[in-house]
Coordinates of C-alpha atoms in Angstrom, one line a residue:
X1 CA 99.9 56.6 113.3
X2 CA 103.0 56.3 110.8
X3 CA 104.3 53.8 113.1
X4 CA 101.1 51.7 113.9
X5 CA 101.2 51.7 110.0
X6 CA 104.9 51.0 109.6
X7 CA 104.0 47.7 112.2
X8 CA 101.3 46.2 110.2
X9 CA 103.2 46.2 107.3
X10 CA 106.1 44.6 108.5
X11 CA 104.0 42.1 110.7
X12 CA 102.2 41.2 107.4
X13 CA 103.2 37.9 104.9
X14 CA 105.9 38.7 102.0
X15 CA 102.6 37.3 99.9
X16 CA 100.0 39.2 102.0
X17 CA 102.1 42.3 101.4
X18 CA 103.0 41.9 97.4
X19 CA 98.8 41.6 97.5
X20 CA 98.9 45.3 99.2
X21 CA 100.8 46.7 96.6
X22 CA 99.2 45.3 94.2
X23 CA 95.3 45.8 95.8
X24 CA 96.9 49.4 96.0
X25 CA 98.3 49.6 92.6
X26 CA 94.4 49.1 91.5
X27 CA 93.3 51.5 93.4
X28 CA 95.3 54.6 92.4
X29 CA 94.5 53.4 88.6
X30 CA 90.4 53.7 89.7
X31 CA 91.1 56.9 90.8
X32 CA 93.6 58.7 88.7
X33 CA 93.9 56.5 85.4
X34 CA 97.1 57.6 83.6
X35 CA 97.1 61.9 84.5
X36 CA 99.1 63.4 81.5
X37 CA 101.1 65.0 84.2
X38 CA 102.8 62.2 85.5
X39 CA 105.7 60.1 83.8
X40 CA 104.8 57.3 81.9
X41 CA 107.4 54.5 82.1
X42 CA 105.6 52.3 79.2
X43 CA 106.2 55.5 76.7
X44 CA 109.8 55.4 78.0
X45 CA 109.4 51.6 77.0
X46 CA 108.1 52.7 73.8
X47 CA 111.2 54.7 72.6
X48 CA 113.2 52.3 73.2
X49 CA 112.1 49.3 71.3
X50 CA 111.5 52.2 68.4
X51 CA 115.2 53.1 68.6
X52 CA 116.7 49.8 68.7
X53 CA 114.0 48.3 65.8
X54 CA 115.3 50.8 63.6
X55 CA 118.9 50.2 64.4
X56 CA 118.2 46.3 64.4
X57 CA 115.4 45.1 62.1
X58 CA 117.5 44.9 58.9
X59 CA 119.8 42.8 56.5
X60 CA 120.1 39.7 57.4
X61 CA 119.3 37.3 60.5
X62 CA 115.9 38.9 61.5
X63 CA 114.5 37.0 63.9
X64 CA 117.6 36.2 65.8
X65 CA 118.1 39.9 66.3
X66 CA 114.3 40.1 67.1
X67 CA 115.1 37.9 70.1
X68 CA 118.0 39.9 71.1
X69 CA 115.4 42.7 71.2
X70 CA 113.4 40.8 73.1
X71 CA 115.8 39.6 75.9
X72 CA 117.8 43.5 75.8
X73 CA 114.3 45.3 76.5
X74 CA 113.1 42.8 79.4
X75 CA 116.3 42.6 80.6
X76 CA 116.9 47.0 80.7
X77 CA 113.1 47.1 82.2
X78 CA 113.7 44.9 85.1
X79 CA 117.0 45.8 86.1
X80 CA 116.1 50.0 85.8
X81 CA 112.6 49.4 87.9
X82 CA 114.3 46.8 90.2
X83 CA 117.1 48.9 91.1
X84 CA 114.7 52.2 91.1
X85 CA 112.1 50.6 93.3
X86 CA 115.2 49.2 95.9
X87 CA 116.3 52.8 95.7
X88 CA 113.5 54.6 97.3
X89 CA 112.6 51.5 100.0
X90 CA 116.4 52.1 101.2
X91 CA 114.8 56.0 101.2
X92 CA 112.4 55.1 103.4
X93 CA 110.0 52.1 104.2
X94 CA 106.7 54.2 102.7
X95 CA 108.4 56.3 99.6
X96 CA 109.2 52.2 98.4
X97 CA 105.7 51.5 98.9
X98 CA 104.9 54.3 97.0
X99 CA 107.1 53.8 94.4
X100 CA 106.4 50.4 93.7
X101 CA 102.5 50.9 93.9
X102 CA 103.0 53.8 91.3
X103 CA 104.9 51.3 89.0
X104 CA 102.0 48.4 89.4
X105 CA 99.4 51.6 88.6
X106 CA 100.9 51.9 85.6
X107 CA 101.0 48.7 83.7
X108 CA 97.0 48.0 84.8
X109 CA 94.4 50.3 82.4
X110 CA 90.5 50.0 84.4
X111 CA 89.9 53.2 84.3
X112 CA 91.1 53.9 80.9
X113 CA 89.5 50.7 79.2
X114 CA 86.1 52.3 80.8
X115 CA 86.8 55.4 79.4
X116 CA 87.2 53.8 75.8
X117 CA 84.6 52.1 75.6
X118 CA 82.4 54.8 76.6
X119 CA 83.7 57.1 74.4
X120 CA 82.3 54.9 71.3
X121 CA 79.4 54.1 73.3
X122 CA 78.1 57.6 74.5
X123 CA 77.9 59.3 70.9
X124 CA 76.6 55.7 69.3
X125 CA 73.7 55.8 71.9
X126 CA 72.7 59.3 70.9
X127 CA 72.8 58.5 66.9
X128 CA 76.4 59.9 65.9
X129 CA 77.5 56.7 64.2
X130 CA 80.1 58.9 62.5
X131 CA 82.2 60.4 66.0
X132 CA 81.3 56.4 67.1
X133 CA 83.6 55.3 64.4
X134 CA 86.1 57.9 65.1
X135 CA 86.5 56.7 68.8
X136 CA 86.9 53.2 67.7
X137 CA 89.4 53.5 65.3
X138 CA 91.5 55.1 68.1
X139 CA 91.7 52.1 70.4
X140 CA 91.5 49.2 67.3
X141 CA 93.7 48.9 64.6
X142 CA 90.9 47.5 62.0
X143 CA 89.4 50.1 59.6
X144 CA 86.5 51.7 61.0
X145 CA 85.1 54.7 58.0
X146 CA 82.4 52.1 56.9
X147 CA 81.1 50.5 59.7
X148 CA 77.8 50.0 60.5
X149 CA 76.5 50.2 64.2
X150 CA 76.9 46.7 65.0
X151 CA 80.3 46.3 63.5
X152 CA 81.2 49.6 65.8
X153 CA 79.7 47.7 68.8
X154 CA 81.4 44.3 68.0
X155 CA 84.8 45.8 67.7
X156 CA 84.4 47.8 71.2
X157 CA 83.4 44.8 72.8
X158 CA 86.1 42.5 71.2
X159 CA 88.4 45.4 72.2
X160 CA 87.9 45.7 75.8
X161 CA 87.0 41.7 76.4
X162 CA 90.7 40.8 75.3
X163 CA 92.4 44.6 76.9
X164 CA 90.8 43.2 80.3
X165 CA 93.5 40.4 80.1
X166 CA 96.7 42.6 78.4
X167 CA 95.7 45.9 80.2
X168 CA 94.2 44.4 83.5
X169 CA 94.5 40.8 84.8
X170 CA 97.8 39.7 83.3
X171 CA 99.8 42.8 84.8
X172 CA 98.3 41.8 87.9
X173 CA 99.3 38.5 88.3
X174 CA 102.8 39.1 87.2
X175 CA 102.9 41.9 89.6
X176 CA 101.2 39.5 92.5
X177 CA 104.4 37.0 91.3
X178 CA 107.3 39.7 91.2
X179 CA 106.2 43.1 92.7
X180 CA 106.8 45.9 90.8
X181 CA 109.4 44.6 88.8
X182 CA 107.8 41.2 86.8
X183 CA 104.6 44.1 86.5
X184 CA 106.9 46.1 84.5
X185 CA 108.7 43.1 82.7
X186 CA 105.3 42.6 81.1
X187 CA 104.1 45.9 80.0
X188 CA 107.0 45.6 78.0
X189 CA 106.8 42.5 76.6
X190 CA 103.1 43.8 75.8
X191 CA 104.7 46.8 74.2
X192 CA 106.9 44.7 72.0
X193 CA 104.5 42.9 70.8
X194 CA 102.2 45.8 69.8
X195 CA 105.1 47.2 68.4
X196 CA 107.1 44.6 66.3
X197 CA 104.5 41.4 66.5
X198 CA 103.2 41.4 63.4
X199 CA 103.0 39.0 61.1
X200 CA 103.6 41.4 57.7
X201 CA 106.9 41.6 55.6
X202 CA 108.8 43.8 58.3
X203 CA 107.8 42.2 61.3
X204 CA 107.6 38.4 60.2
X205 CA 111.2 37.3 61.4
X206 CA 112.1 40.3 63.6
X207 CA 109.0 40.3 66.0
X208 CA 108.7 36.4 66.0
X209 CA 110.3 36.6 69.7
X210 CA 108.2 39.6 70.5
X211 CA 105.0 37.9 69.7
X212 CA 105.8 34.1 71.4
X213 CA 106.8 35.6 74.6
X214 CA 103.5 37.5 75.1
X215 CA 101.5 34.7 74.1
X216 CA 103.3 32.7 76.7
X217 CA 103.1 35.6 79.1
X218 CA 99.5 35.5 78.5
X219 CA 98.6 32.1 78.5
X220 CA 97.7 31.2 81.7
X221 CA 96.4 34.9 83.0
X222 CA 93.9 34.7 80.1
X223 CA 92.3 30.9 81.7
X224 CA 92.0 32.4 85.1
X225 CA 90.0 35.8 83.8
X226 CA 87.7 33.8 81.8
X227 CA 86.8 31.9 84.9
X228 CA 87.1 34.9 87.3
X229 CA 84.2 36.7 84.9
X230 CA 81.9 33.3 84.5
X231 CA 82.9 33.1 88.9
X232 CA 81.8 36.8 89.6
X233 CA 78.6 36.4 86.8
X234 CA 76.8 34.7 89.1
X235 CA 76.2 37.8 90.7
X236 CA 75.3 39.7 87.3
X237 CA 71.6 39.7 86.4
X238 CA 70.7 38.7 83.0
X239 CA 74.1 36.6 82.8
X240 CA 73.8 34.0 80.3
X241 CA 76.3 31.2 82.5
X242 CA 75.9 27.7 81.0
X243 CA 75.9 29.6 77.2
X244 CA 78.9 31.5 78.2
X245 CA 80.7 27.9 79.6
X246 CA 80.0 26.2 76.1
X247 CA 80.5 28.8 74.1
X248 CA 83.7 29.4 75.8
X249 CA 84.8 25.9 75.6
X250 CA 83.8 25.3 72.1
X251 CA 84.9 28.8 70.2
X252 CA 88.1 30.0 72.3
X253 CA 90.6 28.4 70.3
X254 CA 89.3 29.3 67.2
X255 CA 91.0 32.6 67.7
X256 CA 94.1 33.3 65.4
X257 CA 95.7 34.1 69.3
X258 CA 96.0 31.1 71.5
X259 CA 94.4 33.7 74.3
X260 CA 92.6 37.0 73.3
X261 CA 89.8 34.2 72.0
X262 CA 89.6 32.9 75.8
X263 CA 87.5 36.4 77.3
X264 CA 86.2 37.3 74.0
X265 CA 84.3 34.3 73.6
X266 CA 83.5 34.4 77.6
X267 CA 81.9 38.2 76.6
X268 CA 80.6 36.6 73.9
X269 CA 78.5 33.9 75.8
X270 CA 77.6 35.8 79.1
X271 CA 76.1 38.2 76.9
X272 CA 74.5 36.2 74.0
X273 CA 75.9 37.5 70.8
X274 CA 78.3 36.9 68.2
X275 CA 81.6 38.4 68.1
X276 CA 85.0 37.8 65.4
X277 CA 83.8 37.8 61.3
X278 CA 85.1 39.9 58.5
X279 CA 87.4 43.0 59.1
X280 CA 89.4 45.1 57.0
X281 CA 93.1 46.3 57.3
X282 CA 94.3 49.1 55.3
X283 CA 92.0 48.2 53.1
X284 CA 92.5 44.1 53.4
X285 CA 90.2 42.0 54.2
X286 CA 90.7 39.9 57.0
X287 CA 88.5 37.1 57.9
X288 CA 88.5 35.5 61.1
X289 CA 86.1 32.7 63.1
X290 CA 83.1 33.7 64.7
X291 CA 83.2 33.0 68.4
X292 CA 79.3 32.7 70.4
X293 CA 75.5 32.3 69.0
X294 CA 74.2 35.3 67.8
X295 CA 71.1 34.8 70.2
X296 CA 70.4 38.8 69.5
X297 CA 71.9 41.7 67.7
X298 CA 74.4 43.4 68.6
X299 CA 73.2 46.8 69.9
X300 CA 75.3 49.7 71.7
X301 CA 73.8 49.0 75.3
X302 CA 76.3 45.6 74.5
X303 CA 79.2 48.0 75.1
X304 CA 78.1 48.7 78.9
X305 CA 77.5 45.4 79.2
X306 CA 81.0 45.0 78.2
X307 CA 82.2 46.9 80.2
X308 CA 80.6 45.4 83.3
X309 CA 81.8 42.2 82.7
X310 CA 85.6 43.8 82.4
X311 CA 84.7 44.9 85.8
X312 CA 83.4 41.5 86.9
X313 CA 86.8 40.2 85.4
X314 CA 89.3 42.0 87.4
X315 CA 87.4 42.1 90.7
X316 CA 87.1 38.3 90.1
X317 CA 90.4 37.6 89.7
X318 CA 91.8 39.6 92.7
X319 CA 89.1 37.9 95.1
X320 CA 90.7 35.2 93.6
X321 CA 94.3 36.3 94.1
X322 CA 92.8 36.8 97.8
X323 CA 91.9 33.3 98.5
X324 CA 95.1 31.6 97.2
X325 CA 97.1 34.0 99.4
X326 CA 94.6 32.5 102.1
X327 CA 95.1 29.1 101.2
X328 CA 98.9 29.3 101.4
X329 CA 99.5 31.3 104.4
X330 CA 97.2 28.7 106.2
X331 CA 99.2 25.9 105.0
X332 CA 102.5 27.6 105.8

């Protein structure tokens, strides 16, 4: 059987088999998420852009140590996963495919996003506003002690509409492009941006790099899930299409990212509320553009449909994925 299964693998495309891995990768996330008991490489990540921030991100010349930050932590991610990933294919044909899918697992968050949003949703639903508000604040980074039910709702859904694209569909496609590897590459960009892209007094200069590469790592990931959730609504009853088109078209760019506003106003339409407004940081108040018609109130049930439309999103764009591999094996 291990050789039948050794045979179609090596009988398959280099594209049709990157889309294994990767079909794979999704698959172990479904089912195990991100077990405590397992290493975490984007923790490892984490370390070190925290050592080498505090090390670097002072005196002078901020930003143009920011961008050697940038290039040393892309540069150590690739080379360490690359090199691991070759390792254990020269091992053996399957502990490389293991490897590699394991890597790809990691960077993508389906089951985890889920798990968020129903963590605010389940005690919101039964009338504990206060544990609601507690759950949220642990995914967003906008105060959440005051909030009223529809501000906890609207900050869930804003939540996992723009984590479908960071923690699903843009690891994806740079694993579909790379492998393993380009997957890894960026989480971490990802990671330095959560990290050092902020546009206060410490981060201003120093996580300028940080911040431009994932919005230019996210750019074009963050078109093709809007359209893979308005492709795969079709088969969503109750999805509000044509609203969701213009509302996507019109209120997108208004967000202060050039492409968390692209699935948040997509949620924002195919459901038929409002999302963006007034939020608070540390106490400051933070206004940003609304994004969709606020065609009826925002109400907890939102947050499943939410999450179903994350769902539509990712399933979308790898039927997607799919069909281009298609096209361009046929035309090869």
């Amino acid at each position: 059987m291990m050789i039948n299964a050794l045979s179609m693998f090596q009988e398959t495309s280099l594209l049709g088999f990157v889309l294994l891995i990767v079909v794979a990768g999704v698959i172990v996330d479904l089912v195990i998420g991100d077990p405590r008991w397992l290493p975490h490489p984007v923790i490892q990540i984490g370390k070190l852009i925290s050592a080498l921030e505090k090390r670097c991100n002072q005196g002078g010349k901020r930003r143009l140590k920011g961008v050697m930050l940038t290039a040393v932590v892309i540069t150590i991610v690739f080379v360490v996963t690359f090199l691991v990933v070759r390792f254990a294919y020269q091992l053996h044909f399957f502990v490389g495919v293991l490897v590699e899918v394991y890597f790809i697992s990691t960077t993508i968050a389906i089951k985890g996003l889920r798990t968020a949003g129903l963590e605010v949703y389940i005690p919101l639903s039964q009338g504990n506003l206060k544990e609601a508000r507690t759950k949220l604040s642990m995914i967003v980074g906008r105060d959440t002690k005051d909030l009223s039910e529809s501000e906890v709702v609207r900050g869930t859904v804003e939540t996992i509409a723009e984590n479908t694209v960071d923690g699903i569909t843009a690891p994806l496609f740079w694993a579909m492009i790379g492998g393993a590897p380009l997957a890894m590459v960026y989480r971490a960009i990802n990671t330095l941006d959560s990290m050092v892209g902020y546009k206060n007094e410490r981060y201003k200069e120093f996580g300028w790099a940080s911040a431009k590469t994932d919005d230019i790592a996210n750019w074009l990931p963050a078109r093709l899930t809007a359209f893979s959730m308005i492709t795969a609504s079709f088969f969503i009853k109750g999805s509000k299409i044509k609203h969701a088109l213009k509302i996507t078209l019109r209120d997108a760019r208004k967000h202060p990212s050039p492409n968390s506003g692209w699935p948040e106003a997509m949620v924002a339409g195919l459901i038929g509320v409002q999302l963006g407004g007034v939020n608070y940081y540390h106490g400051q108040k933070s206004v940003r553009a609304t994004m969709g018609d606020p065609l009826m109130r925002l109400r907890s049930n939102h947050i499943k449909d939410a999450i179903l439309y994350m769902h539509a999103g990712w399933f979308g764009f790898i039927v997607m994925l799919i069909m281009i591999v298609l096209v361009i094996e046929k035309m090869s």
